[in-house]
Coordinates of C-alpha atoms in Angstrom, one line a residue:
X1081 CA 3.5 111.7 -87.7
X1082 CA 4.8 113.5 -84.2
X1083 CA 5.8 110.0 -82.2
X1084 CA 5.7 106.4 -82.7
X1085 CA 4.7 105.3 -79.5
X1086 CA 2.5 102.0 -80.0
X1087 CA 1.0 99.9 -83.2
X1088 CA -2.2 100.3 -80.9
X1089 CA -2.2 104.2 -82.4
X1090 CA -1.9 103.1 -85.7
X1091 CA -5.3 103.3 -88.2
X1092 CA -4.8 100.9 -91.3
X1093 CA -4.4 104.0 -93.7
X1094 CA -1.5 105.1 -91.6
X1095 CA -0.2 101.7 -90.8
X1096 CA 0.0 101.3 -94.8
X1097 CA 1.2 104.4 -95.6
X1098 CA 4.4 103.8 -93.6
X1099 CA 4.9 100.4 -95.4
X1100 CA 4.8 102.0 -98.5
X1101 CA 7.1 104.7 -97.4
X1102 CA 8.9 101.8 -96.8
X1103 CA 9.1 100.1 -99.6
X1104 CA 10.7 103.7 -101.2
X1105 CA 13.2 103.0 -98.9
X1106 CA 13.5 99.8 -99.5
X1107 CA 14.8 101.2 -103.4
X1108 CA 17.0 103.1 -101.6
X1109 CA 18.9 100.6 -100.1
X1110 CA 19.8 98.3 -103.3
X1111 CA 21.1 101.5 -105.0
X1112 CA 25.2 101.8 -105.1
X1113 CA 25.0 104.9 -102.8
X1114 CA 22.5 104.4 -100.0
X1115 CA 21.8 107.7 -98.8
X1116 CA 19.2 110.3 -99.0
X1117 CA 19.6 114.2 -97.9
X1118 CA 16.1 113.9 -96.3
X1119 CA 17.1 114.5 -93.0
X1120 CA 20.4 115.9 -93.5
X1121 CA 21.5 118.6 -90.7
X1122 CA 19.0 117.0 -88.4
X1123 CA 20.2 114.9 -85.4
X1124 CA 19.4 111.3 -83.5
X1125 CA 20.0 110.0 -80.6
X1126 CA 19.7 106.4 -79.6
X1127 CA 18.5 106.6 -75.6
X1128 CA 19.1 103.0 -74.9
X1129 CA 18.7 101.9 -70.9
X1130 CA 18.2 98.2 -72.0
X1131 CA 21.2 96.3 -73.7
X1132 CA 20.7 95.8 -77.7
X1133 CA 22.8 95.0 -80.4
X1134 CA 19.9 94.2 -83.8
X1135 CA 17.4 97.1 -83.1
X1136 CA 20.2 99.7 -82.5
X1137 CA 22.7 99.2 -85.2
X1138 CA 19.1 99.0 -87.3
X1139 CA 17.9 102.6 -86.1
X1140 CA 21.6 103.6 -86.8
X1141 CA 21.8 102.7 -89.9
X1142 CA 18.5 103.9 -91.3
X1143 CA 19.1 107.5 -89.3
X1144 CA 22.4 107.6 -91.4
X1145 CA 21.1 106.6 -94.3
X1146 CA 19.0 109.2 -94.4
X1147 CA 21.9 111.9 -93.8
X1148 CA 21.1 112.2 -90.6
X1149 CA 23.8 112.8 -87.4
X1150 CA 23.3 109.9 -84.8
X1151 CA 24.2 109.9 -81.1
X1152 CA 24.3 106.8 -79.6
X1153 CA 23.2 107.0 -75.6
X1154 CA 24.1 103.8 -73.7
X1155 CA 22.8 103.7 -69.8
X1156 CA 25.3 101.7 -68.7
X1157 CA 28.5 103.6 -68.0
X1158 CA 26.6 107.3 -68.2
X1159 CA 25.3 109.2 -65.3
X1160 CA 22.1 107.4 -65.2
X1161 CA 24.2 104.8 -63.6
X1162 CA 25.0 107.8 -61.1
X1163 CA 21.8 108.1 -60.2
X1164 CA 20.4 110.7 -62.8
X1165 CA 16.6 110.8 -63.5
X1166 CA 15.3 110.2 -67.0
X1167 CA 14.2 114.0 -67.0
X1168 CA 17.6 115.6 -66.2
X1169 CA 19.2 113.1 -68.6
X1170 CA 16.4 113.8 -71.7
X1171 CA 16.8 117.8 -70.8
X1172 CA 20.6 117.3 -70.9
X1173 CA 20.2 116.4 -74.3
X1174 CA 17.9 118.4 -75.8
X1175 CA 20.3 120.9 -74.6
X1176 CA 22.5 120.3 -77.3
X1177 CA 20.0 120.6 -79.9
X1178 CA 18.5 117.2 -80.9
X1179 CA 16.1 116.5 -83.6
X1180 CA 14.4 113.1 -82.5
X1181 CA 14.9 110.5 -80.0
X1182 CA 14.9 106.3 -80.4
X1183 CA 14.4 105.3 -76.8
X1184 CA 14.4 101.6 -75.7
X1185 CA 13.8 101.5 -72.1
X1186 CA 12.9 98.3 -69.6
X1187 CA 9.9 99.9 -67.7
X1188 CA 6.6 99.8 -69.9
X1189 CA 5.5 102.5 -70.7
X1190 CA 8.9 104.4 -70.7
X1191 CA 8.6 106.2 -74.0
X1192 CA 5.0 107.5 -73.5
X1193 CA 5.7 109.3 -70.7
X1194 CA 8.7 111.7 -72.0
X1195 CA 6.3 112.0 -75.5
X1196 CA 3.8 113.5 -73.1
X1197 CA 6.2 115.2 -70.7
X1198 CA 7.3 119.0 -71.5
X1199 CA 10.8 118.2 -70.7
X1200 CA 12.0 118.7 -74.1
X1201 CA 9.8 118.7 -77.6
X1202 CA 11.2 116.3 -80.1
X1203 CA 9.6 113.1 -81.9
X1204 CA 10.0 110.1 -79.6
X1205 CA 10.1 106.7 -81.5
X1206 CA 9.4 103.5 -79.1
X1207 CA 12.1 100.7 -79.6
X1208 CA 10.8 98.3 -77.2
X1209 CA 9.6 99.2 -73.6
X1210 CA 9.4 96.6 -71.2
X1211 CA 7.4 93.8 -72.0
X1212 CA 4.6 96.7 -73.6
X1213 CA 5.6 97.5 -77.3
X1214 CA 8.0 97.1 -80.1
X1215 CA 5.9 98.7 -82.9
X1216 CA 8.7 98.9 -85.2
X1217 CA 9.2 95.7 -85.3
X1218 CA 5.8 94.6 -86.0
X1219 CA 5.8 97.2 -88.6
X1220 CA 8.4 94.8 -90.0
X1221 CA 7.1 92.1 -89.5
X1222 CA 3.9 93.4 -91.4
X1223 CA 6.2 94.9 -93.9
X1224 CA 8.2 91.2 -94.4
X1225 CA 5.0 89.7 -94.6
X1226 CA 3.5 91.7 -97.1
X1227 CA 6.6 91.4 -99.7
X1228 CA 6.6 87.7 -99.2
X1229 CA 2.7 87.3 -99.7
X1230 CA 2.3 89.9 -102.4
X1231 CA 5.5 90.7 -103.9
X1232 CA 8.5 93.4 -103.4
X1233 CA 7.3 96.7 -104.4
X1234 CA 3.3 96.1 -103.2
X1235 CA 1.7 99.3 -102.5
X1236 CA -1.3 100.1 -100.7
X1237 CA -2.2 97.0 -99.5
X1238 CA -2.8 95.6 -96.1
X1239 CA -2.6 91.4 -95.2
X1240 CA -6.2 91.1 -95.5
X1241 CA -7.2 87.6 -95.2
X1242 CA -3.8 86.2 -94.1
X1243 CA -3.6 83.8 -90.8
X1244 CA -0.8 84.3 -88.3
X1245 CA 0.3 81.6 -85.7
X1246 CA 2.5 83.6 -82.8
X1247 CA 4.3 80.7 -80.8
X1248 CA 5.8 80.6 -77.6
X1249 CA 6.6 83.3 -74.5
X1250 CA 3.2 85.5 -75.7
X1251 CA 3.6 86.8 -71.5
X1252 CA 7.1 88.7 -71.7
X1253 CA 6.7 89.2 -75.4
X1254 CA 6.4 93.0 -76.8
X1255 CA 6.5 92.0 -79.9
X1256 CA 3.6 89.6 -79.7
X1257 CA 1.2 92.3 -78.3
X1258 CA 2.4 94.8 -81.4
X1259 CA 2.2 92.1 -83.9
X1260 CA -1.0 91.5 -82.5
X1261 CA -2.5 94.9 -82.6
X1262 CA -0.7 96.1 -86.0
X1263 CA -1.6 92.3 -87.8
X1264 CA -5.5 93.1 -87.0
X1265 CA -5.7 96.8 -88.3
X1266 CA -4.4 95.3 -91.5
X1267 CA -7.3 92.9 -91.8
X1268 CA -4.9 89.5 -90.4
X1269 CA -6.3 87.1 -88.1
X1270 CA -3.7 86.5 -85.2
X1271 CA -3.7 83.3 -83.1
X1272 CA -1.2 82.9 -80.2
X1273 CA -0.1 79.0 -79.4
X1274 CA 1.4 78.9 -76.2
X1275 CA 1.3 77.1 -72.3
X1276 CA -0.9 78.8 -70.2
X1277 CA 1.3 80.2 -68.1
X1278 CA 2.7 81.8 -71.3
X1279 CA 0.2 83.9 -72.1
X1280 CA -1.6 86.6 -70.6
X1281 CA -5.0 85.5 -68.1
X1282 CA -7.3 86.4 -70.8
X1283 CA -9.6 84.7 -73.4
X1284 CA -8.6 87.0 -76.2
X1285 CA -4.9 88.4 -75.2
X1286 CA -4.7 91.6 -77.4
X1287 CA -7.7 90.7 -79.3
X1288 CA -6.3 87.3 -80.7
X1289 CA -7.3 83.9 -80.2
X1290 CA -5.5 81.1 -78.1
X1291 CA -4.7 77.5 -79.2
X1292 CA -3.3 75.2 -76.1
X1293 CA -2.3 72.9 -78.8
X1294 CA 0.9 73.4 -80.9
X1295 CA 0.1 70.7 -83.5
X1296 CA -3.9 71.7 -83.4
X1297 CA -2.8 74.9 -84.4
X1298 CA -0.1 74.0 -86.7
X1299 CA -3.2 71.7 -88.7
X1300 CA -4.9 75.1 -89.4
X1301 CA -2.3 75.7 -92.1
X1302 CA -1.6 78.8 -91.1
X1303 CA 0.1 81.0 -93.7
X1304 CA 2.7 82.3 -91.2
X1305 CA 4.2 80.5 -88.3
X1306 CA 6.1 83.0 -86.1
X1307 CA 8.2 81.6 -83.1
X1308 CA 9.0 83.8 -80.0
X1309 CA 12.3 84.2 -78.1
X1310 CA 11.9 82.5 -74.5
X1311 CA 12.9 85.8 -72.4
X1312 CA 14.7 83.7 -69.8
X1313 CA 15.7 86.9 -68.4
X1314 CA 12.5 88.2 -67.7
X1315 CA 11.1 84.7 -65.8
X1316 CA 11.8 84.5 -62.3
X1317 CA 10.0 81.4 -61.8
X1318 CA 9.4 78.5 -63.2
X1319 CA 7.4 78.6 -66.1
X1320 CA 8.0 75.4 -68.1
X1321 CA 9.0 72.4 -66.9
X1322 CA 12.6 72.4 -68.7
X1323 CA 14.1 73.5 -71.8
X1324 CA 13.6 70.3 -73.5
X1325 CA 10.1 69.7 -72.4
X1326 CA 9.0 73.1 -73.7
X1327 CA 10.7 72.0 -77.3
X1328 CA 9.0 68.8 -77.0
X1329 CA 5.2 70.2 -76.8
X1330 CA 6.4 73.9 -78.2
X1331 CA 9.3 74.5 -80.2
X1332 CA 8.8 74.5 -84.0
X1333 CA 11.1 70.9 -84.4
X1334 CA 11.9 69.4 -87.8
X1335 CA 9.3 67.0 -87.5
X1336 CA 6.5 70.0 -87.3
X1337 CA 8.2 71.6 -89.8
X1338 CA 8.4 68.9 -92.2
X1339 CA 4.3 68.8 -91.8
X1340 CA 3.8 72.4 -93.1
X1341 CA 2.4 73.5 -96.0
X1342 CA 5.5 74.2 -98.7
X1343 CA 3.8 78.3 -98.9
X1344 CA 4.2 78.7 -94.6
X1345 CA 6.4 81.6 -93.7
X1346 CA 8.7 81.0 -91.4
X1347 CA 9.7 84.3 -89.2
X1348 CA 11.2 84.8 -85.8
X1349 CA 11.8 88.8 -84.5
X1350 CA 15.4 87.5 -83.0
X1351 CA 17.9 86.5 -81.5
X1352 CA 17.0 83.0 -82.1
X1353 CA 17.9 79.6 -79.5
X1354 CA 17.9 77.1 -82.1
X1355 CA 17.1 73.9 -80.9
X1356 CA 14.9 75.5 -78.1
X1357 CA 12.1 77.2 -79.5
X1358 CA 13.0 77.1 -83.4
X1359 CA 15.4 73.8 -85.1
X1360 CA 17.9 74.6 -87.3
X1361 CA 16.6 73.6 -90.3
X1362 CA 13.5 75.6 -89.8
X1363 CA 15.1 78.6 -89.6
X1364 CA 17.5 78.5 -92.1
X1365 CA 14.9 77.2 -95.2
X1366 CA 14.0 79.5 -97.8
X1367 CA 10.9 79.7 -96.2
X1368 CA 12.4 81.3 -93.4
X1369 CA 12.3 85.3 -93.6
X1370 CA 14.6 85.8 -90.2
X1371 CA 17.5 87.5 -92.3
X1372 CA 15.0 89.5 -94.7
X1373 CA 13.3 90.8 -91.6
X1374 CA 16.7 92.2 -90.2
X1375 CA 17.1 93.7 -93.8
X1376 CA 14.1 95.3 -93.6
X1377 CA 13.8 96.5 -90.6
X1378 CA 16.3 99.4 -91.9
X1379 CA 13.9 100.0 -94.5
X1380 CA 10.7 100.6 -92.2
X1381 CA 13.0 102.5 -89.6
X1382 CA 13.6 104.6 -92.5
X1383 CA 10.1 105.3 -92.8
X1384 CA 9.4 106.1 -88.9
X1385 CA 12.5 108.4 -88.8
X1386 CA 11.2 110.5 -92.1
X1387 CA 7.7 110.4 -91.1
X1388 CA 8.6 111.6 -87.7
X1389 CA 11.0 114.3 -88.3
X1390 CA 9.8 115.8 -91.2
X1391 CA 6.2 116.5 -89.6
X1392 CA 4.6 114.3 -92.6
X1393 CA 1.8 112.8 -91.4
X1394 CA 0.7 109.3 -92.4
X1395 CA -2.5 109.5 -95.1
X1396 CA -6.1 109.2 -94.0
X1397 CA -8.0 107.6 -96.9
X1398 CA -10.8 109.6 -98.2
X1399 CA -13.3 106.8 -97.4

């Protein structure tokens, strides 16, 4: 695998062999010593022009865990906010010998165009562009899922059959499109619940069905219930009445969470506002996966890192 650029690139034999790589890694990290030599000598760097804090320290930690040398780029503060271009900035580093690159940028798009560019010839690995992608984290996601549903340790399966409710800000939401995109390949059906001025002006955003109704939806039983972060700082208009009214008709409250079934996940890609889009006692039930996904989002960034810069590729079945 050269770059992880979108789950859109993904076929269902690749997406599945990265989860099991995944789950290898996930081995790793119970051990005493959580380290591997597998990239050992090689280095990272973490090209971050949009502020971050979970995804970050993530990559970090799964670069290091795999012996790897991490450099962590922050715009803010660097010549970028001088005025350098993305291309003197990229060349600057490859200068000083870089393996790989884990770029989170705020224009969509961002990462494909230095994979494609011949500025410098490294793996690129997309941490969230814009309101585009975040394919790690729907690789996740997936991989949360799929542990929950079908035990730690599940190998070569996909989610076939499994329904997946997507709540909330669907519009300025990466991870909704990847989630969308990745869920299908591995045989899920993905509906988004959401105001209409939520979501994009489509039937079928990203190939997914739309309920307009919270509580219709919610009476599907759906076997995962995921709610979105409201990306206040990516609205510059108005598109909910107020806070309360969007809990009111969307926000997973304790009374629609006292209606679901007792096997409904409950997942959220964070940070969480309680009491806006999510109650308290939602996401703090067992039910809830919000911590397991943080833990095993080092696991699957694991995976992406090996894949990518040892040149493995992802398996093709033989079907």
């Amino acid at each position: 695998m050269r770059h992880l650029l979108s789950t859109a690139d993904l076929s269902r034999d690749q997406a599945v062999h990265i989860l099991d790589v995944a789950e290898e890694m996930a081995e790793v990290n119970t051990r005493e010593v959580k380290r591997l030599p597998a990239l050992r000598g090689k280095t990272v760097v973490n090209l971050f022009f949009e502020d971050s804090t979970r995804t970050r320290i993530s990559f970090e930690a799964a670069a290091k865990r795999l012996s790897a040398d991490v450099i962590n780029f922050a715009a803010k503060g660097s010549s970028v906010s001088k005025g350098e271009s993305l291309k003197d900035t990229v060349q600057t580093l490859g200068a000083m010998g870089i393996d790989g690159i884990v770029m989170r940028h705020g224009s969509s798009g961002a990462p494909r165009v230095l994979a494609d560019a011949d500025w410098i010839d490294v793996p690129v690995v997309n941490a969230g562009d814009g309101t585009h992608e975040h394919p790690t984290q729907a690789l996740l996601d997936a991989f949360t899922m799929r542990r929950r549903l079908h035990g730690a340790g599940s190998r070569g399966q996909g989610l076939d059959g499994v329904r997946v409710l997507i709540v909330g800000d669907v519009l300025h939401s990466r991870v909704a499109r990847s989630n969308a995109w990745l869920l299908r390949t591995l045989g899920a059906s993905v509906t988004f619940a959401a105001p209409p001025t939520l979501l994009p002006a489509t039937t079928t955003p990203f190939g997914a069905a739309v309920h307009h109704d919270l509580d219709a939806a919610l009476a599907e039983d759906p076997d995962v219930v995921m709610t979105l972060r409201i990306q206040q700082e990516r609205m510059d208009d108005a598109f909910f009445p107020n806070p309360r009214e969007y809990t009111r008709h969307w926000g997973l409250t304790a009374a629609r969470f006292a209606r679901l079934s007792e096997r409904t996940l409950i997942m959220h890609p964070g940070p969480m506002n309680r009491g806006l889009e999510i109650a308290g006692i939602a996401a703090d039930d067992p039910r809830s996966t919000v911590v397991e996904q943080v833990e095993n989002g080092v696991s699957v960034r694991m995976a992406v890192l090996y894949l990518a810069l040892t040149g493995t590729e992802p398996k093709e079945s033989a079907a």
